[in-house]
Structure formats: structure tokens, C-alpha cells
Amino acid sequence: MLSLHSYLILSAILFSIGTVGVLVRRNAIVIFMCVELMLNSVNLTFIAFSKYLGNIDGQVFVFFVMTVAAAEAAVGLALMIAFYKNRESIDVEDLRLMKW
Amino acid sequence: METIFFTLVAAAAVLTGLLVVTCRNPINSALSLVMTFFCLATLYVMLDAPFMAAIQVLVYAGAIMVLIVFVIMLLNVRSETAKRYTHAGFISSVVGCLLLFVSLYFLNHSSLTGVRGSLDTAVINQVGHTELIGKALFTDFLLPFEITSILLLVAIIGAVILTKKKI
């Protein structure tokens, strides 16, 4: 049987890739997809711990994370459409409406 | 055998994850992300969580990614052919590497703690994974489950108002 560590290392790598993506990209939709990548790496951690502790609670949390991600997708994409209607762009460098 | 399979799937997941960040065309990023989701679903099956793998494919690779691809096509986001499609590349890579090192450091210098349950492969095969999840959801986690439905309702209303109203 594989050790817990291999799953956790994979999860850490995916989370770091997602973080770099959020910081680096300028396209709002790609940033959004990188956030989804980070959420998924955390889900992998939850399920790996759930298996190695013999406890179902982690998998129930994955269920809730997925629900929140779905709600976030609906609201976030609606926000992007509203912004695109005004500015004809979804580049985050144009998002400075609330800049002081 | 299991280790070789895990290594292959993990390598595919990391590679497609990198493609999500580096692709210039958002559609290519989205397709790479779908591939990452499928790799993670495979890993969930290896971790004795077949219901979670099915939900991963249905909800993430199905519903959420369809929504994202739909919005990409609706907004007519073109491939970023100009030279600058990223910003603050160097600093962000440093931050990412630091995050990776810190998390790996804590992984190697920590021990497994938590409430141990009675779940193992034999129990899952006998009772069924879906039934176990359902029991947990409707007994111990009933209140969070109900709150989740309110969250989804609020998200739907918010999405409709945001797209209808002049902002």
C-alpha cells in the first residue's frame, strides 16, 4: 500500500502550482481555474487523510468544498460577465474600480 | 505495480496542472484542468472513495468546467498572442517555491494525528461507500448539509441579479 506521504506531496505540488497561477496570470478566468486547482489539491489531502485515519468525516468535507466551489463558479462567472459588459475585457489589470 | 500507476497518474496531474498555468489560450487551460480532474478522480478510486471519484467527474469535470468553457466562449476571450500574458513572474515563482518548501518541510517533520475511525477496505466493500457517505451526511452533518442548500440558493439569486442588473 502506498504511504500517505506520496499523496500529500502530490497535493502540495498541485497547491503550489495553483498559487503561482493565481499570482502570475492576468486573465481572470484562468485565475479562477487556478483557484479550482488549489481546491482540488486540498480535496486530495482530505480524502487521503480520510483513508489513512479510517474516518469518513474528511470525505464529507470534500462534499461541502465541492458545493462551495460550484456556488463560487456561478457567482464568479456572473461577476466576470458583468465586468466584461462594462469594460470589454477580463484582464485583472483593468479591474481597478475600487482602487483608492 | 500500485506505485508505478500512482507515479504515472501523479506525473500526468502535475504536468496538466503546469499546462493550466502556462497555456496562452484559456480554452487549452480549461481542457488541461479537465485532465487534472480526471487524474485526481483516478487517485480517489485508489483511495477507496469511488463515490467521490464519480462526484469529481460529474460535478467538477462535468458541470463546473462546462460553465467555465461556456463563459470563455461567450466572452470571446482570444488567445493572448502579445508578449505579456503574465505579470510579476519572478516574484510569484519565488513565492510558489517557498510555499512548496515550507509545506514539504512540515510534511517531513510531523506525525499523523486525528480521530481514528473504523473504516477500512473491507467495511467499504461490505456496506458500500455511497451508503457510508449518506449516513454521515444525514446524521452527524445534517445542519451543514441544510446550510449548504441555503448557500446554493443565495448563489443562484446572486448570479441572476448580477447578470440582469445594470452595474
CSV table of C-alpha atoms in Angstrom, one decimal:
chain,number,residue,atom,x,y,z
A,1,MET,CA,0.0,0.0,0.0
A,2,LEU,CA,1.2,3.5,-0.8
A,3,SER,CA,2.2,5.7,2.0
A,4,LEU,CA,0.2,8.8,3.0
A,5,HIS,CA,3.2,11.0,2.2
A,6,SER,CA,3.1,10.4,-1.5
A,7,TYR,CA,-0.4,11.7,-1.7
A,8,LEU,CA,0.4,14.7,0.5
A,9,ILE,CA,3.5,15.6,-1.6
A,10,LEU,CA,1.4,15.5,-4.8
A,11,SER,CA,-1.2,17.7,-3.1
A,12,ALA,CA,1.5,20.2,-2.0
A,13,ILE,CA,2.9,20.4,-5.5
A,14,LEU,CA,-0.5,21.0,-7.1
A,15,PHE,CA,-1.4,23.6,-4.5
A,16,SER,CA,1.9,25.5,-5.2
A,17,ILE,CA,1.2,25.4,-9.0
A,18,GLY,CA,-2.3,26.8,-8.3
A,19,THR,CA,-0.9,29.6,-6.1
A,20,VAL,CA,1.7,30.6,-8.8
A,21,GLY,CA,-1.1,30.6,-11.3
A,22,VAL,CA,-3.2,32.9,-9.3
A,23,LEU,CA,-0.3,35.3,-8.7
A,24,VAL,CA,1.1,35.2,-12.3
A,25,ARG,CA,-1.8,35.2,-14.8
A,26,ARG,CA,-3.7,38.3,-15.9
A,27,ASN,CA,-6.7,36.6,-17.4
A,28,ALA,CA,-9.5,36.5,-14.7
A,29,ILE,CA,-10.9,33.2,-15.9
A,30,VAL,CA,-7.5,31.5,-15.8
A,31,ILE,CA,-7.0,32.8,-12.3
A,32,PHE,CA,-10.4,31.3,-11.4
A,33,MET,CA,-9.3,27.9,-12.8
A,34,CYS,CA,-6.2,28.0,-10.8
A,35,VAL,CA,-8.3,28.5,-7.6
A,36,GLU,CA,-10.2,25.4,-8.6
A,37,LEU,CA,-6.9,23.6,-8.9
A,38,MET,CA,-6.0,24.7,-5.4
A,39,LEU,CA,-9.4,23.5,-4.0
A,40,ASN,CA,-8.9,20.1,-5.7
A,41,SER,CA,-5.4,19.6,-4.2
A,42,VAL,CA,-7.0,20.2,-0.7
A,43,ASN,CA,-9.7,17.7,-1.6
A,44,LEU,CA,-7.0,15.1,-2.3
A,45,THR,CA,-5.5,15.8,1.1
A,46,PHE,CA,-8.9,15.4,2.8
A,47,ILE,CA,-9.5,12.0,1.1
A,48,ALA,CA,-6.0,10.7,1.7
A,49,PHE,CA,-6.3,11.5,5.4
A,50,SER,CA,-9.8,10.0,5.5
A,51,LYS,CA,-8.4,6.8,4.1
A,52,TYR,CA,-5.4,6.6,6.4
A,53,LEU,CA,-7.3,7.5,9.6
A,54,GLY,CA,-10.2,5.2,8.7
A,55,ASN,CA,-12.6,8.1,9.2
A,56,ILE,CA,-15.4,9.3,6.8
A,57,ASP,CA,-15.5,12.9,8.0
A,58,GLY,CA,-12.8,14.1,5.5
A,59,GLN,CA,-14.9,12.9,2.6
A,60,VAL,CA,-18.0,14.7,3.9
A,61,PHE,CA,-15.9,17.9,3.9
A,62,VAL,CA,-14.9,17.2,0.3
A,63,PHE,CA,-18.6,17.2,-0.5
A,64,PHE,CA,-19.0,20.6,1.1
A,65,VAL,CA,-15.9,22.0,-0.6
A,66,MET,CA,-17.4,20.9,-4.0
A,67,THR,CA,-20.7,22.6,-3.2
A,68,VAL,CA,-18.9,25.9,-2.3
A,69,ALA,CA,-16.8,25.6,-5.4
A,70,ALA,CA,-20.0,25.3,-7.5
A,71,ALA,CA,-21.6,28.3,-5.8
A,72,GLU,CA,-18.3,30.2,-6.3
A,73,ALA,CA,-18.3,29.3,-10.0
A,74,ALA,CA,-21.8,30.6,-10.5
A,75,VAL,CA,-21.2,33.9,-8.8
A,76,GLY,CA,-17.7,34.5,-10.0
A,77,LEU,CA,-18.6,33.9,-13.7
A,78,ALA,CA,-21.6,36.2,-13.3
A,79,LEU,CA,-19.3,38.9,-12.0
A,80,MET,CA,-16.9,38.4,-14.9
A,81,ILE,CA,-19.8,38.7,-17.4
A,82,ALA,CA,-21.0,41.9,-15.7
A,83,PHE,CA,-17.5,43.3,-15.8
A,84,TYR,CA,-17.0,42.3,-19.5
A,85,LYS,CA,-20.2,44.1,-20.4
A,86,ASN,CA,-18.7,47.4,-19.0
A,87,ARG,CA,-15.1,47.2,-20.0
A,88,GLU,CA,-14.9,44.7,-22.9
A,89,SER,CA,-12.0,43.0,-21.1
A,90,ILE,CA,-11.4,40.5,-18.2
A,91,ASP,CA,-7.8,41.4,-17.7
A,92,VAL,CA,-7.2,41.8,-13.9
A,93,GLU,CA,-5.1,44.9,-14.6
A,94,ASP,CA,-8.3,46.7,-15.8
A,95,LEU,CA,-10.0,45.8,-12.5
A,96,ARG,CA,-9.3,49.0,-10.6
A,97,LEU,CA,-12.8,50.3,-9.9
A,98,MET,CA,-12.3,50.0,-6.2
A,99,LYS,CA,-8.7,51.3,-6.2
A,100,TRP,CA,-8.3,54.2,-3.9
B,1,MET,CA,2.6,-2.1,-9.6
B,2,GLU,CA,0.5,0.3,-7.5
B,3,THR,CA,3.5,2.6,-7.1
B,4,ILE,CA,4.2,2.7,-10.8
B,5,PHE,CA,0.5,3.5,-11.5
B,6,PHE,CA,0.4,6.2,-8.9
B,7,THR,CA,3.6,7.8,-10.3
B,8,LEU,CA,2.2,7.9,-13.8
B,9,VAL,CA,-1.1,9.4,-12.7
B,10,ALA,CA,0.6,11.9,-10.4
B,11,ALA,CA,3.0,12.9,-13.2
B,12,ALA,CA,0.1,13.4,-15.5
B,13,ALA,CA,-1.7,15.5,-12.9
B,14,VAL,CA,1.3,17.8,-12.3
B,15,LEU,CA,2.0,18.1,-16.0
B,16,THR,CA,-1.5,19.2,-16.8
B,17,GLY,CA,-1.5,21.4,-13.7
B,18,LEU,CA,1.5,23.2,-15.1
B,19,LEU,CA,-0.2,23.5,-18.5
B,20,VAL,CA,-3.2,25.2,-16.9
B,21,VAL,CA,-0.8,27.9,-15.7
B,22,THR,CA,1.3,28.3,-18.8
B,23,CYS,CA,-1.1,27.9,-21.7
B,24,ARG,CA,-1.8,31.2,-23.5
B,25,ASN,CA,-5.2,30.2,-24.8
B,26,PRO,CA,-7.8,29.9,-22.0
B,27,ILE,CA,-9.6,27.0,-23.7
B,28,ASN,CA,-6.4,25.0,-23.6
B,29,SER,CA,-6.1,25.8,-19.9
B,30,ALA,CA,-9.6,24.6,-19.3
B,31,LEU,CA,-9.0,21.3,-21.2
B,32,SER,CA,-5.8,20.7,-19.2
B,33,LEU,CA,-7.8,21.3,-16.0
B,34,VAL,CA,-10.3,18.7,-17.0
B,35,MET,CA,-7.4,16.2,-17.4
B,36,THR,CA,-6.2,17.1,-14.0
B,37,PHE,CA,-9.6,16.5,-12.5
B,38,PHE,CA,-9.7,13.0,-14.2
B,39,CYS,CA,-6.3,12.2,-12.8
B,40,LEU,CA,-7.5,13.2,-9.3
B,41,ALA,CA,-10.6,11.1,-9.7
B,42,THR,CA,-8.4,8.1,-10.5
B,43,LEU,CA,-6.5,8.8,-7.3
B,44,TYR,CA,-9.7,8.9,-5.4
B,45,VAL,CA,-10.6,5.4,-6.6
B,46,MET,CA,-7.2,4.3,-5.5
B,47,LEU,CA,-8.0,5.8,-2.0
B,48,ASP,CA,-11.2,3.7,-1.7
B,49,ALA,CA,-13.5,6.6,-2.4
B,50,PRO,CA,-15.4,5.6,-5.6
B,51,PHE,CA,-18.4,7.9,-4.8
B,52,MET,CA,-16.1,10.9,-4.5
B,53,ALA,CA,-14.5,9.9,-7.8
B,54,ALA,CA,-17.9,9.9,-9.5
B,55,ILE,CA,-18.8,13.2,-8.0
B,56,GLN,CA,-15.5,14.7,-9.1
B,57,VAL,CA,-16.1,13.7,-12.7
B,58,LEU,CA,-19.8,14.7,-12.7
B,59,VAL,CA,-19.7,18.0,-10.7
B,60,TYR,CA,-16.2,19.3,-11.5
B,61,ALA,CA,-15.2,17.9,-14.9
B,62,GLY,CA,-18.9,18.0,-16.0
B,63,ALA,CA,-20.8,20.9,-14.5
B,64,ILE,CA,-18.2,23.5,-13.4
B,65,MET,CA,-15.9,23.1,-16.4
B,66,VAL,CA,-18.8,23.3,-18.8
B,67,LEU,CA,-19.8,26.6,-17.1
B,68,ILE,CA,-16.2,27.9,-17.4
B,69,VAL,CA,-15.8,26.8,-21.1
B,70,PHE,CA,-19.2,28.3,-21.8
B,71,VAL,CA,-18.2,31.7,-20.3
B,72,ILE,CA,-14.8,31.6,-22.2
B,73,MET,CA,-16.7,31.2,-25.5
B,74,LEU,CA,-19.4,33.7,-24.6
B,75,LEU,CA,-16.9,36.4,-23.8
B,76,ASN,CA,-14.8,35.6,-26.9
B,77,VAL,CA,-11.6,35.6,-24.9
B,78,ARG,CA,-8.9,35.4,-27.5
B,79,SER,CA,-5.6,33.6,-27.1
B,80,GLU,CA,-3.0,36.0,-25.6
B,81,THR,CA,-0.6,36.4,-28.5
B,82,ALA,CA,1.1,39.5,-27.1
B,83,LYS,CA,4.3,39.0,-25.3
B,84,ARG,CA,3.0,39.9,-21.8
B,85,TYR,CA,0.3,37.5,-20.7
B,86,THR,CA,1.7,37.2,-17.2
B,87,HIS,CA,2.9,39.7,-14.6
B,88,ALA,CA,5.3,39.5,-11.7
B,89,GLY,CA,6.6,36.2,-12.9
B,90,PHE,CA,9.8,36.1,-10.9
B,91,ILE,CA,8.4,37.1,-7.6
B,92,SER,CA,5.5,34.7,-7.9
B,93,SER,CA,7.7,31.8,-8.8
B,94,VAL,CA,9.8,32.5,-5.7
B,95,VAL,CA,6.6,32.7,-3.6
B,96,GLY,CA,5.4,29.4,-5.0
B,97,CYS,CA,8.8,27.6,-4.4
B,98,LEU,CA,8.8,28.9,-0.8
B,99,LEU,CA,5.3,27.6,-0.2
B,100,LEU,CA,6.3,24.2,-1.6
B,101,PHE,CA,9.4,24.0,0.5
B,102,VAL,CA,7.5,25.1,3.7
B,103,SER,CA,4.7,22.5,3.1
B,104,LEU,CA,7.2,19.7,2.3
B,105,TYR,CA,9.2,20.7,5.4
B,106,PHE,CA,6.2,20.4,7.6
B,107,LEU,CA,5.2,17.1,5.9
B,108,ASN,CA,8.5,15.6,6.8
B,109,HIS,CA,8.6,16.9,10.4
B,110,SER,CA,5.1,16.0,11.5
B,111,SER,CA,3.2,13.0,12.7
B,112,LEU,CA,-0.3,11.7,11.9
B,113,THR,CA,-2.9,12.8,14.4
B,114,GLY,CA,-6.7,12.8,14.4
B,115,VAL,CA,-9.7,10.8,15.5
B,116,ARG,CA,-9.3,7.3,14.2
B,117,GLY,CA,-12.4,5.6,12.8
B,118,SER,CA,-13.3,2.1,11.9
B,119,LEU,CA,-13.3,2.5,8.2
B,120,ASP,CA,-11.2,0.2,6.0
B,121,THR,CA,-11.4,-1.5,2.6
B,122,ALA,CA,-13.4,-4.5,4.0
B,123,VAL,CA,-16.1,-2.2,5.6
B,124,ILE,CA,-16.3,-0.1,2.4
B,125,ASN,CA,-16.7,-3.2,0.2
B,126,GLN,CA,-19.3,-4.7,2.6
B,127,VAL,CA,-21.5,-1.6,3.3
B,128,GLY,CA,-20.9,0.5,0.2
B,129,HIS,CA,-19.2,3.8,0.0
B,130,THR,CA,-22.3,5.8,-1.0
B,131,GLU,CA,-24.2,4.5,2.0
B,132,LEU,CA,-21.5,5.4,4.4
B,133,ILE,CA,-21.3,9.0,3.0
B,134,GLY,CA,-25.1,9.3,3.1
B,135,LYS,CA,-25.3,8.1,6.7
B,136,ALA,CA,-22.6,10.6,7.7
B,137,LEU,CA,-24.3,13.4,5.8
B,138,PHE,CA,-27.8,12.9,7.3
B,139,THR,CA,-26.8,12.2,10.9
B,140,ASP,CA,-23.6,14.0,12.0
B,141,PHE,CA,-23.5,16.6,9.3
B,142,LEU,CA,-27.2,17.4,8.9
B,143,LEU,CA,-27.0,21.1,9.8
B,144,PRO,CA,-24.1,21.9,7.5
B,145,PHE,CA,-25.9,20.0,4.8
B,146,GLU,CA,-29.0,22.2,5.2
B,147,ILE,CA,-26.9,25.3,5.3
B,148,THR,CA,-25.3,24.2,2.0
B,149,SER,CA,-28.7,24.3,0.3
B,150,ILE,CA,-29.2,27.9,1.5
B,151,LEU,CA,-25.8,28.8,0.2
B,152,LEU,CA,-26.7,27.4,-3.3
B,153,LEU,CA,-30.0,29.3,-3.3
B,154,VAL,CA,-28.2,32.6,-2.4
B,155,ALA,CA,-25.6,31.9,-5.1
B,156,ILE,CA,-28.2,31.3,-7.8
B,157,ILE,CA,-30.1,34.5,-6.8
B,158,GLY,CA,-26.8,36.5,-6.8
B,159,ALA,CA,-25.8,35.2,-10.2
B,160,VAL,CA,-29.2,36.1,-11.7
B,161,ILE,CA,-29.1,39.6,-10.2
B,162,LEU,CA,-25.5,40.3,-11.2
B,163,THR,CA,-26.2,39.4,-14.9
B,164,LYS,CA,-29.6,41.1,-15.1
B,165,LYS,CA,-28.9,44.4,-13.4
B,166,LYS,CA,-27.0,47.3,-14.9
B,167,ILE,CA,-23.8,47.7,-12.9
